[in-house]
């Protein structure tokens, strides 16, 4: 019989479709390093993100902001400092309620956009709302499949008001704040913020609280969220050798993102457990007070210092005052009755309207707030008190009384405008101090007004820019403070002494190096 023999070619062509697998293959999907910033209302999360945007160098950063209120003021503020930064607005709710919808879709769009331009985003910063439990958010970001699988969660940073935590620990009710305890335990880094407003003993109590609640947790004290970028992001400075430090602020820093991140073991246990703790924000209510008009500064002080609706946890937004019709301020109020006001000079906010977002545990309508702001004011009593305060400050060598020019359309009868110039021991012409010693009185008074408002006192001071004439006749703009004494407080000497107490530390930091002799030798 005849048997056919067939030779089989068992060799493999290793170069088959080689070009498609190498030169023309699709680039590998990019993984975006991410940091989640959490913390209670008013702890300083947005301030920290602002600091990152100001010091990021050439690092390309995208920011996702979750604001519980209906209007995202945080996003507007961040856009001013990061005009070239991608912003994802997740307002009108809690981030943990939209993990399967809005949040994941927004991140997915960012990833797809990054794919089209592979070098578009280096880092993603997520700022969660102060009413959000970060446990569910961190678990969603740690997913290995689906839309979130390309997110590399490097750190969970919890920002804490150091004084609030220290006082709560001292009185034994820190553990009652279940939300804060969850935020601390979920994080792998705690930033004890606002240490400039915190006594040393209270700061030690805050450190003790962290060591007890989360043993082994990394924590770092800071002021206004100012920390080294490498502390919260997995980045390193390019070309910086060991022990190399640059003290030149003009040097542009170049960062590079690390390829890998050592995930803290403590957080891995928490996020992988996927505890179904549920949402903790159910008791919070958000509403916006927007009268579309300037409000009275006197009524504003009365509202903030003694007439806030019960259960108010946070207020933020933009506000205009009838006494200063040409100015607008960014306003924030948080625990311990702390106020933060910044005069708006950029183009991010327009008009003279007022719009404030309240976060509260009680159901209070904007109508009730409007009634408080509309209370009648005894203008004659206010003018009398303002005049008496001006006379007292003019006789005090610590302060210099200022006056708005007529072109500013400001009622000088309803406001005391002044600035801090030094103590009675070193009283001299501030312009000479600037010339001889390079004293920056604008920076001095900016720090002064922040401390006055941040200490939670009975008065609110406005940071204002005032046109003045130097001794050489050159017009210039200087930093001052505007204030209207509250009608109930008639002890002016007590007010001035309180202002001096705060001024002592500021003057020591800015004027402490000046010699007693002012001759310049």
Coordinates of C-alpha atoms in Angstrom, one line a residue, residues 289 291 293-309 315 319-323 331 339 341 354 356 358 368-379 382 414-415 458-460 462 483-488:
X289 CA -28.1 82.5 52.4
X291 CA -29.7 88.0 49.7
X293 CA -27.2 92.7 48.5
X294 CA -24.5 93.9 50.8
X295 CA -25.1 93.3 54.5
X296 CA -24.4 95.5 57.5
X297 CA -21.1 94.8 59.2
X298 CA -22.6 95.5 62.6
X299 CA -25.4 93.0 62.0
X300 CA -22.8 90.5 60.6
X301 CA -20.8 90.7 63.8
X302 CA -23.9 90.2 66.0
X303 CA -24.9 87.3 63.9
X304 CA -21.5 85.6 64.0
X305 CA -20.6 86.3 67.6
X306 CA -23.9 85.6 69.3
X307 CA -26.9 84.8 67.1
X308 CA -25.8 81.9 65.0
X309 CA -28.5 79.2 64.5
X315 CA -20.1 78.8 57.2
X319 CA -19.8 88.6 51.5
X320 CA -20.0 92.3 50.8
X321 CA -20.6 95.0 53.5
X322 CA -22.7 98.1 53.1
X323 CA -20.0 100.1 54.9
X331 CA -15.4 84.4 54.5
X339 CA -13.3 83.6 61.6
X341 CA -11.7 86.8 56.2
X354 CA -23.5 88.1 49.4
X356 CA -23.0 82.2 52.3
X358 CA -24.3 77.0 56.1
X368 CA -34.3 83.1 59.7
X369 CA -30.8 84.2 58.9
X370 CA -32.1 87.1 56.7
X371 CA -34.2 88.3 59.6
X372 CA -31.1 88.6 61.8
X373 CA -29.1 90.5 59.1
X374 CA -32.1 92.9 58.7
X375 CA -32.3 93.9 62.3
X376 CA -32.3 97.8 62.8
X377 CA -29.0 99.4 63.7
X378 CA -28.7 102.5 66.0
X379 CA -26.4 104.4 63.6
X382 CA -22.3 103.3 66.3
X414 CA -19.0 103.8 60.8
X415 CA -15.6 102.1 60.7
X458 CA -16.0 88.8 70.5
X459 CA -15.2 91.1 67.5
X460 CA -14.5 90.6 63.8
X462 CA -11.7 93.2 58.3
X483 CA -13.5 97.4 62.6
X484 CA -16.8 98.5 64.1
X485 CA -16.9 98.0 67.9
X486 CA -20.0 96.1 69.0
X487 CA -22.6 98.4 70.7
X488 CA -22.8 96.1 73.8

